[in-house]
Coordinates of C-alpha atoms in Angstrom, one line a residue:
M1 CA 85.1 52.7 102.9
R2 CA 86.9 55.3 105.0
L3 CA 90.1 56.9 104.0
Q4 CA 93.0 55.8 106.1
A5 CA 96.1 57.7 107.2
I6 CA 98.4 58.5 104.4
L7 CA 102.1 58.6 105.3
S8 CA 105.0 60.3 103.7
H9 CA 107.7 59.5 101.1
A10 CA 109.5 57.3 103.6
F11 CA 106.8 54.6 103.2
G12 CA 106.6 54.6 99.4
I13 CA 104.0 57.3 98.7
C14 CA 104.3 61.0 98.1
E15 CA 107.0 60.3 95.5
L16 CA 107.6 62.3 92.4
G17 CA 105.5 60.6 89.7
L18 CA 106.4 60.5 86.0
N19 CA 103.3 62.3 85.1
W20 CA 103.4 65.1 87.7
H21 CA 102.9 67.7 85.1
D22 CA 99.5 66.3 84.2
P23 CA 97.3 65.4 87.1
R24 CA 94.8 63.7 84.9
S25 CA 97.0 60.8 84.0
T26 CA 99.1 60.2 87.1
H27 CA 99.5 57.1 89.2
F28 CA 98.9 56.8 92.9
G29 CA 102.6 56.8 93.5
G30 CA 102.5 60.5 92.9
F31 CA 100.3 60.9 96.1
L32 CA 96.9 61.8 94.7
N33 CA 98.2 63.2 91.4
D34 CA 95.0 62.1 89.8
E35 CA 91.6 63.5 90.4
I36 CA 89.9 62.2 93.5
R37 CA 86.3 61.4 93.2
A38 CA 83.7 59.7 95.4
C39 CA 84.5 56.1 96.2
L40 CA 87.8 56.3 94.3
F41 CA 89.3 53.2 96.0
D42 CA 86.2 51.1 95.2
R43 CA 86.5 51.8 91.5
R44 CA 90.1 50.6 91.3
K45 CA 90.9 47.0 90.5
Y46 CA 93.9 47.0 92.9
K47 CA 93.4 48.9 96.0
P48 CA 96.5 50.5 97.6
K49 CA 97.6 48.6 100.6
I50 CA 98.1 51.6 102.9
W51 CA 96.5 50.0 105.9
R52 CA 98.9 47.1 105.8
Q53 CA 101.9 49.4 106.0
L54 CA 100.2 51.2 108.9
Q55 CA 99.8 48.0 110.8
R56 CA 103.5 47.3 110.6
L57 CA 104.1 50.5 112.5
R58 CA 101.8 49.8 115.4
Q59 CA 104.8 48.8 117.4
L60 CA 106.0 52.3 117.2
K61 CA 105.0 54.6 120.0
A62 CA 102.5 57.3 119.1
D63 CA 105.0 60.1 119.4
Q64 CA 107.8 58.5 117.3
L65 CA 106.1 58.7 113.9
P66 CA 105.4 62.4 114.0
C67 CA 109.0 63.0 115.0
A68 CA 110.2 60.9 112.1
L69 CA 107.9 62.7 109.6
A70 CA 109.1 66.0 110.8
C71 CA 112.4 65.3 109.0
V72 CA 110.7 65.3 105.6
R73 CA 112.1 68.2 103.7
N74 CA 111.2 70.1 100.5
F75 CA 112.9 68.4 97.6
G76 CA 113.0 69.7 94.1
P77 CA 110.1 71.5 92.4
K78 CA 106.5 71.4 93.5
L79 CA 104.6 68.1 93.1
A80 CA 101.3 68.2 91.3
I81 CA 99.5 66.8 94.3
H82 CA 96.4 67.8 96.2
A83 CA 96.1 68.7 99.8
I84 CA 93.3 66.9 101.7
K85 CA 92.1 68.9 104.7
Q86 CA 90.4 67.3 107.7
Q87 CA 87.4 69.5 107.4
N88 CA 87.1 69.2 103.6
L89 CA 87.6 65.8 102.0
R90 CA 87.6 67.3 98.5
P91 CA 91.1 68.3 97.4
D92 CA 91.9 71.7 96.1
R93 CA 93.8 72.1 92.8
Q94 CA 96.9 73.8 94.0
P95 CA 100.2 72.0 93.7
H96 CA 102.2 71.6 96.9
Y97 CA 105.6 70.4 98.0
A98 CA 105.8 66.9 99.4
E99 CA 106.6 68.4 102.8
K100 CA 103.0 69.7 103.0
I101 CA 101.4 66.6 104.4
V102 CA 97.8 66.7 105.5
C103 CA 96.3 63.5 106.7
L104 CA 93.0 62.2 108.1
V105 CA 92.6 60.5 111.4
A106 CA 93.0 56.8 111.0
I107 CA 90.0 54.6 111.9
Q108 CA 90.3 51.2 113.6
R109 CA 88.2 48.3 112.8
N110 CA 86.1 48.9 115.9
R111 CA 85.3 52.3 114.3
L112 CA 87.1 54.1 117.0
P113 CA 89.7 56.7 116.0
C114 CA 93.4 55.7 116.2
P115 CA 95.9 58.0 117.9
Q116 CA 97.0 60.7 115.4
R117 CA 100.0 59.2 113.7
V118 CA 101.0 61.9 111.2
I119 CA 101.7 65.5 111.9
Y120 CA 101.0 68.4 109.6
I121 CA 104.2 70.0 108.5
Q122 CA 103.4 73.5 107.3
S123 CA 105.7 74.7 104.6
D124 CA 106.8 78.3 104.5
F125 CA 104.8 79.7 101.6
C126 CA 107.1 82.8 101.5
I127 CA 109.9 80.6 99.9
L128 CA 107.8 77.9 98.2
H129 CA 108.8 79.2 94.8
E130 CA 112.5 78.6 95.4
D131 CA 114.3 75.3 95.4
L132 CA 115.4 74.4 98.9
H133 CA 118.8 73.3 97.7
M134 CA 119.5 76.5 95.7
A135 CA 121.9 78.8 97.4
Q136 CA 119.9 81.3 99.5
T137 CA 121.0 84.9 99.3
P138 CA 122.0 86.0 102.8
P139 CA 120.4 89.2 104.1
A140 CA 122.4 92.3 103.5
P141 CA 124.3 93.4 106.6
E142 CA 123.4 96.7 108.2
P143 CA 125.8 99.6 107.3
E144 CA 128.5 100.1 109.8
G145 CA 127.6 102.7 112.4
Q146 CA 123.9 102.8 111.6
V147 CA 121.8 104.3 114.3
S148 CA 119.1 102.1 115.8
D149 CA 116.1 104.3 114.9
A150 CA 117.3 105.4 111.5
V151 CA 115.0 105.1 108.5
K152 CA 115.7 101.8 106.7
G153 CA 117.4 102.3 103.3
N154 CA 118.2 106.0 104.0
W155 CA 120.6 107.8 101.8
V156 CA 123.1 108.6 104.5
D157 CA 123.9 104.9 105.2
H158 CA 123.9 103.8 101.6
T159 CA 125.0 106.6 99.3
A160 CA 126.8 109.3 101.3
P161 CA 130.6 109.3 101.3
A162 CA 131.9 107.1 104.2
W163 CA 133.8 110.0 105.8
S164 CA 130.7 112.1 106.0
R165 CA 128.3 109.5 107.5
P166 CA 129.0 110.0 111.2
Y167 CA 128.5 113.8 110.9
L168 CA 125.3 113.4 108.9
R169 CA 124.0 110.9 111.5
L170 CA 124.9 113.5 114.1
S171 CA 122.7 115.9 112.2
R172 CA 119.9 113.3 112.0
A173 CA 120.0 113.4 108.2
D174 CA 119.2 109.7 108.3
R175 CA 116.0 110.5 110.2
P176 CA 114.4 113.4 108.2
I177 CA 111.2 113.7 110.3
G178 CA 112.8 116.3 112.6
T179 CA 113.5 118.5 109.6
W180 CA 109.9 118.3 108.5
L181 CA 108.6 119.1 111.9
L182 CA 110.8 122.2 112.0
F183 CA 110.0 123.2 108.4
L184 CA 106.2 122.8 108.5
P185 CA 105.6 125.6 111.0
C186 CA 107.6 127.9 108.7
L187 CA 105.3 127.1 105.8
M188 CA 102.2 127.5 108.0
G189 CA 103.3 131.0 109.1
L190 CA 104.2 131.9 105.5
S191 CA 100.9 130.6 104.2
L192 CA 98.7 132.5 106.7
A193 CA 100.7 135.6 106.0
I194 CA 100.0 135.2 102.2
L195 CA 96.3 134.6 103.0
S196 CA 96.2 137.8 105.1
D197 CA 97.1 140.2 102.3
N198 CA 96.5 137.9 99.3
I199 CA 99.9 138.7 97.8
L200 CA 102.3 136.0 96.5
T201 CA 105.7 137.0 95.2
L202 CA 108.9 135.4 94.1
H203 CA 110.4 136.5 97.4
D204 CA 107.9 134.2 99.1
L205 CA 109.1 131.2 97.0
W206 CA 112.6 132.0 98.1
T207 CA 111.5 132.3 101.7
A208 CA 110.0 128.7 101.4
V209 CA 113.3 127.3 100.0
A210 CA 115.4 129.2 102.5
C211 CA 113.2 128.0 105.3
F212 CA 113.7 124.4 104.2
A213 CA 117.5 124.8 104.0
G214 CA 117.5 126.6 107.3
A215 CA 115.4 123.9 108.9
F216 CA 117.8 121.2 107.7
L217 CA 120.8 123.1 109.0
M218 CA 119.4 124.4 112.3
R219 CA 117.9 121.0 113.1
G220 CA 121.3 119.5 112.4
A221 CA 123.0 122.1 114.6
G222 CA 120.4 121.7 117.4
C223 CA 120.7 117.9 117.4
T224 CA 124.5 118.1 117.4
W225 CA 124.2 120.4 120.5
N226 CA 121.8 118.0 122.0
D227 CA 124.1 115.0 121.5
I228 CA 127.0 116.9 123.0
T229 CA 125.2 117.8 126.1
D230 CA 123.5 114.4 126.5
R231 CA 126.5 112.2 125.7
G232 CA 126.5 110.9 129.3
F233 CA 122.9 109.9 129.1
D234 CA 122.8 108.6 125.5
G235 CA 125.3 105.8 126.3
Q236 CA 122.9 104.4 129.0
V237 CA 119.8 104.3 126.8
E238 CA 119.3 101.4 124.5
R239 CA 117.8 103.5 121.6
T240 CA 120.5 106.2 121.7
K241 CA 123.7 104.4 122.6
S242 CA 124.4 103.8 118.9
R243 CA 124.5 107.6 118.2
P244 CA 127.8 108.9 116.8
I245 CA 129.3 110.4 120.0
P246 CA 128.5 107.6 122.6
S247 CA 129.5 105.0 120.0
G248 CA 132.8 106.7 119.3
Q249 CA 132.2 107.6 115.7
V250 CA 132.7 111.4 116.3
S251 CA 134.7 113.1 119.0
V252 CA 133.2 115.9 121.1
R253 CA 135.7 118.4 119.5
G254 CA 134.6 117.2 116.0
A255 CA 131.0 117.6 117.0
V256 CA 131.5 121.2 118.2
I257 CA 133.2 122.1 114.9
W258 CA 130.4 120.5 112.9
M259 CA 127.7 122.3 114.9
L260 CA 129.4 125.7 114.3
I261 CA 129.6 125.0 110.6
Q262 CA 125.9 124.3 110.3
A263 CA 124.9 127.3 112.4
L264 CA 127.0 129.7 110.3
L265 CA 125.5 128.4 107.1
A266 CA 122.0 128.8 108.5
F267 CA 122.8 132.3 109.6
A268 CA 124.1 133.2 106.1
I269 CA 120.7 132.1 104.7
L270 CA 118.9 134.2 107.4
L271 CA 120.7 137.3 106.2
T272 CA 118.6 137.3 103.0
F273 CA 115.4 138.1 105.0
Y274 CA 114.1 141.3 106.3
T275 CA 115.8 142.9 109.3
N276 CA 113.0 142.0 111.8
A277 CA 113.1 138.4 110.5
I278 CA 116.9 138.3 111.0
I279 CA 116.6 139.5 114.6
L280 CA 113.8 137.0 115.2
G281 CA 115.9 134.2 113.8
A282 CA 118.9 135.1 116.0
V283 CA 116.7 135.0 119.1
A284 CA 115.7 131.5 118.2
L285 CA 119.1 130.3 119.4
V286 CA 118.0 130.8 123.0
P287 CA 115.4 128.0 123.3
V288 CA 117.7 125.8 121.1
L289 CA 120.5 126.2 123.7
I290 CA 118.1 125.6 126.7
Y291 CA 116.2 122.6 125.4
P292 CA 118.8 119.8 126.1
F293 CA 119.0 120.8 129.8
A294 CA 115.2 121.1 130.3
K295 CA 114.8 117.4 130.9
R296 CA 117.1 117.8 133.9
F297 CA 115.0 120.3 135.8
T298 CA 111.3 120.0 134.5
W299 CA 108.8 117.4 133.7
W300 CA 107.8 119.4 130.7
P301 CA 110.9 119.5 128.4
Q302 CA 108.5 119.1 125.5
V303 CA 107.3 122.6 126.1
F304 CA 110.8 123.9 125.5
L305 CA 111.1 121.7 122.4
G306 CA 107.8 123.2 121.1
I307 CA 109.1 126.8 121.7
A308 CA 112.2 126.0 119.6
F309 CA 110.6 123.8 116.9
N310 CA 107.7 126.2 116.1
W311 CA 109.8 129.4 116.0
G312 CA 109.5 129.1 112.3
A313 CA 105.8 130.1 112.4
L314 CA 106.9 133.5 113.7
L315 CA 109.8 133.6 111.2
G316 CA 107.7 132.6 108.2
W317 CA 105.1 135.3 108.9
T318 CA 107.6 138.0 109.5
A319 CA 109.6 137.1 106.4
H320 CA 106.5 137.9 104.3
T321 CA 105.0 140.9 106.2
G322 CA 108.0 142.4 107.9
S323 CA 106.5 142.4 111.4
L324 CA 104.7 140.1 113.9
A325 CA 101.0 140.1 114.4
W326 CA 98.4 138.2 116.5
P327 CA 97.6 135.5 113.9
A328 CA 101.3 134.4 113.9
L329 CA 101.4 134.3 117.8
V330 CA 98.2 132.2 118.0
L331 CA 99.6 129.9 115.3
Y332 CA 102.8 129.6 117.3
V333 CA 101.0 128.5 120.4
S334 CA 99.0 125.9 118.5
G335 CA 102.4 124.6 117.2
I336 CA 103.6 124.2 120.8
T337 CA 100.6 122.1 121.7
W338 CA 101.1 120.0 118.6
T339 CA 104.7 119.4 119.7
L340 CA 103.4 118.3 123.1
F341 CA 101.2 115.8 121.3
Y342 CA 103.8 114.2 119.0
D343 CA 106.8 114.4 121.3
T344 CA 104.9 112.8 124.2
I345 CA 104.4 109.8 121.8
Y346 CA 108.1 109.9 121.0
A347 CA 109.1 110.1 124.7
H348 CA 107.2 106.9 125.6
Q349 CA 109.9 104.9 123.7
D350 CA 112.4 105.7 126.4
K351 CA 110.4 106.0 129.6
E352 CA 111.9 103.0 131.3
D353 CA 115.5 104.0 130.5
D354 CA 114.6 107.6 131.4
A355 CA 113.4 106.5 134.8
L356 CA 116.6 104.6 135.5
I357 CA 118.9 107.6 134.7
G358 CA 116.6 110.3 136.2
V359 CA 115.6 112.0 132.9
K360 CA 112.2 113.8 133.1
S361 CA 109.5 113.9 130.3
T362 CA 105.8 114.2 129.8
A363 CA 105.6 110.5 129.1
R364 CA 106.9 109.7 132.6
L365 CA 104.7 112.4 134.1
F366 CA 101.4 111.3 132.4
M367 CA 102.0 107.5 132.3
E368 CA 98.6 105.8 132.0
A369 CA 96.8 109.2 131.8
T370 CA 98.7 110.0 128.6
P371 CA 95.6 109.6 126.2
K372 CA 93.6 112.1 128.2
W373 CA 96.4 114.7 128.2
M374 CA 97.0 114.1 124.4
L375 CA 93.3 114.6 123.7
S376 CA 93.6 118.0 125.4
F377 CA 96.6 118.8 123.3
L378 CA 94.8 117.8 120.2
I379 CA 91.8 120.0 121.0
A380 CA 94.1 122.9 121.8
T381 CA 96.0 122.5 118.5
V382 CA 92.9 122.4 116.3
S383 CA 91.2 125.2 118.2
L384 CA 94.2 127.6 118.2
M385 CA 95.1 126.9 114.6
G386 CA 91.4 127.5 113.6
A387 CA 91.5 130.8 115.5
A388 CA 94.6 131.9 113.6
V389 CA 92.9 131.0 110.3
I390 CA 89.8 133.1 111.3
L391 CA 91.9 136.1 112.1
V392 CA 93.6 136.1 108.7
T393 CA 90.5 135.2 106.5
L394 CA 87.9 137.6 107.9
D395 CA 88.3 139.8 104.9
R396 CA 88.2 137.0 102.4
S397 CA 85.2 135.2 100.8
P398 CA 83.1 132.9 103.0
L399 CA 84.1 129.9 100.8
S400 CA 87.8 130.7 101.3
L401 CA 87.2 130.9 105.1
V402 CA 85.5 127.5 105.2
I403 CA 88.2 125.8 103.1
A404 CA 91.0 127.3 105.2
L405 CA 89.2 126.2 108.4
A406 CA 88.9 122.7 107.0
G407 CA 92.7 122.5 107.3
P408 CA 93.0 122.3 111.1
W409 CA 89.8 120.2 111.1
A410 CA 91.3 117.6 108.9
M411 CA 94.5 117.7 110.8
G412 CA 92.6 117.0 114.0
W413 CA 91.1 113.8 112.5
H414 CA 94.7 112.6 111.7
L415 CA 95.7 113.3 115.3
T416 CA 92.6 111.5 116.5
W417 CA 93.7 108.4 114.4
Q418 CA 97.1 108.5 116.0
L419 CA 95.6 108.7 119.5
R420 CA 93.3 105.7 118.7
V421 CA 96.0 103.4 117.4
M422 CA 98.8 104.4 119.9
E423 CA 100.3 101.5 121.9
M424 CA 102.3 103.1 124.7
D425 CA 104.5 100.0 125.3
N426 CA 105.2 99.3 121.6
P427 CA 108.3 101.2 120.4
D428 CA 107.7 100.4 116.8
N429 CA 104.2 101.7 116.9
L430 CA 105.3 104.8 118.7
L431 CA 108.0 105.6 116.2
K432 CA 105.6 105.0 113.3
L433 CA 103.1 107.4 114.8
F434 CA 105.7 110.0 115.6
R435 CA 106.8 110.0 112.0
A436 CA 103.2 110.2 110.8
N437 CA 103.1 113.8 112.0
R438 CA 104.8 114.9 108.9
D439 CA 101.6 114.0 107.0
A440 CA 99.5 115.6 109.8
G441 CA 101.3 118.9 109.3
L442 CA 101.0 118.8 105.5
I443 CA 97.2 118.5 105.6
P444 CA 96.4 122.1 106.6
L445 CA 98.9 123.5 104.1
L446 CA 96.9 121.8 101.3
F447 CA 93.7 123.5 102.4
F448 CA 95.5 126.9 102.9
A449 CA 96.8 126.7 99.3
I450 CA 93.3 125.9 97.9
A451 CA 91.8 128.8 100.0
Y452 CA 94.3 131.2 98.4
F453 CA 93.0 130.5 94.9
V454 CA 89.3 130.7 95.9

């Protein structure tokens, strides 16, 4: 005998049985609480009269019953019932809510299938362990003034004093990736300088700490300057209109004062370096001041960003050795090509808005040819960084040279992964890959550190 369509609680089945805790001793009123074996209905003395109840509903149109059953809701705890799947007549042993109705196609007496009368209402398994009638905790509202692309759960929006949040957002403290991308070239320059003379002192440790603090402050000052000059554009771009100045959280005058405070603190830290490093750090202000205007007159503003962001490679080297040398310059150029790689990814987020307001970028310049250009930037980054490594490790052991060269090689594989998974029209994907460049920059530093001790 074939199984017929099994309807819902509205027709007397799928009810909470008295024995729902024990599927071995349940009654049919619990909707298959008991174990289902072959020819179950033939072994029972009294067969359930399901078909008779279905016959009473033949006057209903085929599309009325599914709509009625769609109103069945989760009620109370889970029933100890079994789900029967169309492709597998044997039930599994997982309990389900009564809302999870899975039925077979009914068969007429002429052995032709009836129209499907019962729909499958898929429960949300993300909330099955909660009672429907229990009070649901509403999602926490976003902090007031939060910037659209801020890191979720960042300390600025949740733990910083309320009065300081607009200024910290202006400095991008809620988006730390920029600080990392400014700090990593400093560490690379310092690491190669240490490899070149094989000398590590406490002054180098202070240099690393000072570079991190300086990167945080100068990145904040540079971003504040960028927002001051771009305040007219930011209000027209979806991603940037929530920034502190266009959203009215900070006035232009307040932003200027905040920028000067950060720049002066960074300069105070710079004064602890050698004279040549101090001069070099002061000169770094030139590309920082020019960058916000580059997008107005060139399709390559990312080059100016690379010049500014990788200045730390020169500074870190000079802070250790006291003067510039070719390895630092080669490393600096490799950093610029790396910036072209990751900031082109970043620029693709705004290419539509940039086109409307007339802002130039490599993303708009390359368009569909972006992967080819990025591959060339990848190759240049790895090759130039490898050349810098060779220049500083010629006098070291062959093993140290190989380990140090493995740094840019491994970084290249990380950049290759970014290139392969990049989706140029998916802002979430682009932002994720842009942030992944922190890890890409940490990879060669790990190998440089190992090479020092070999």
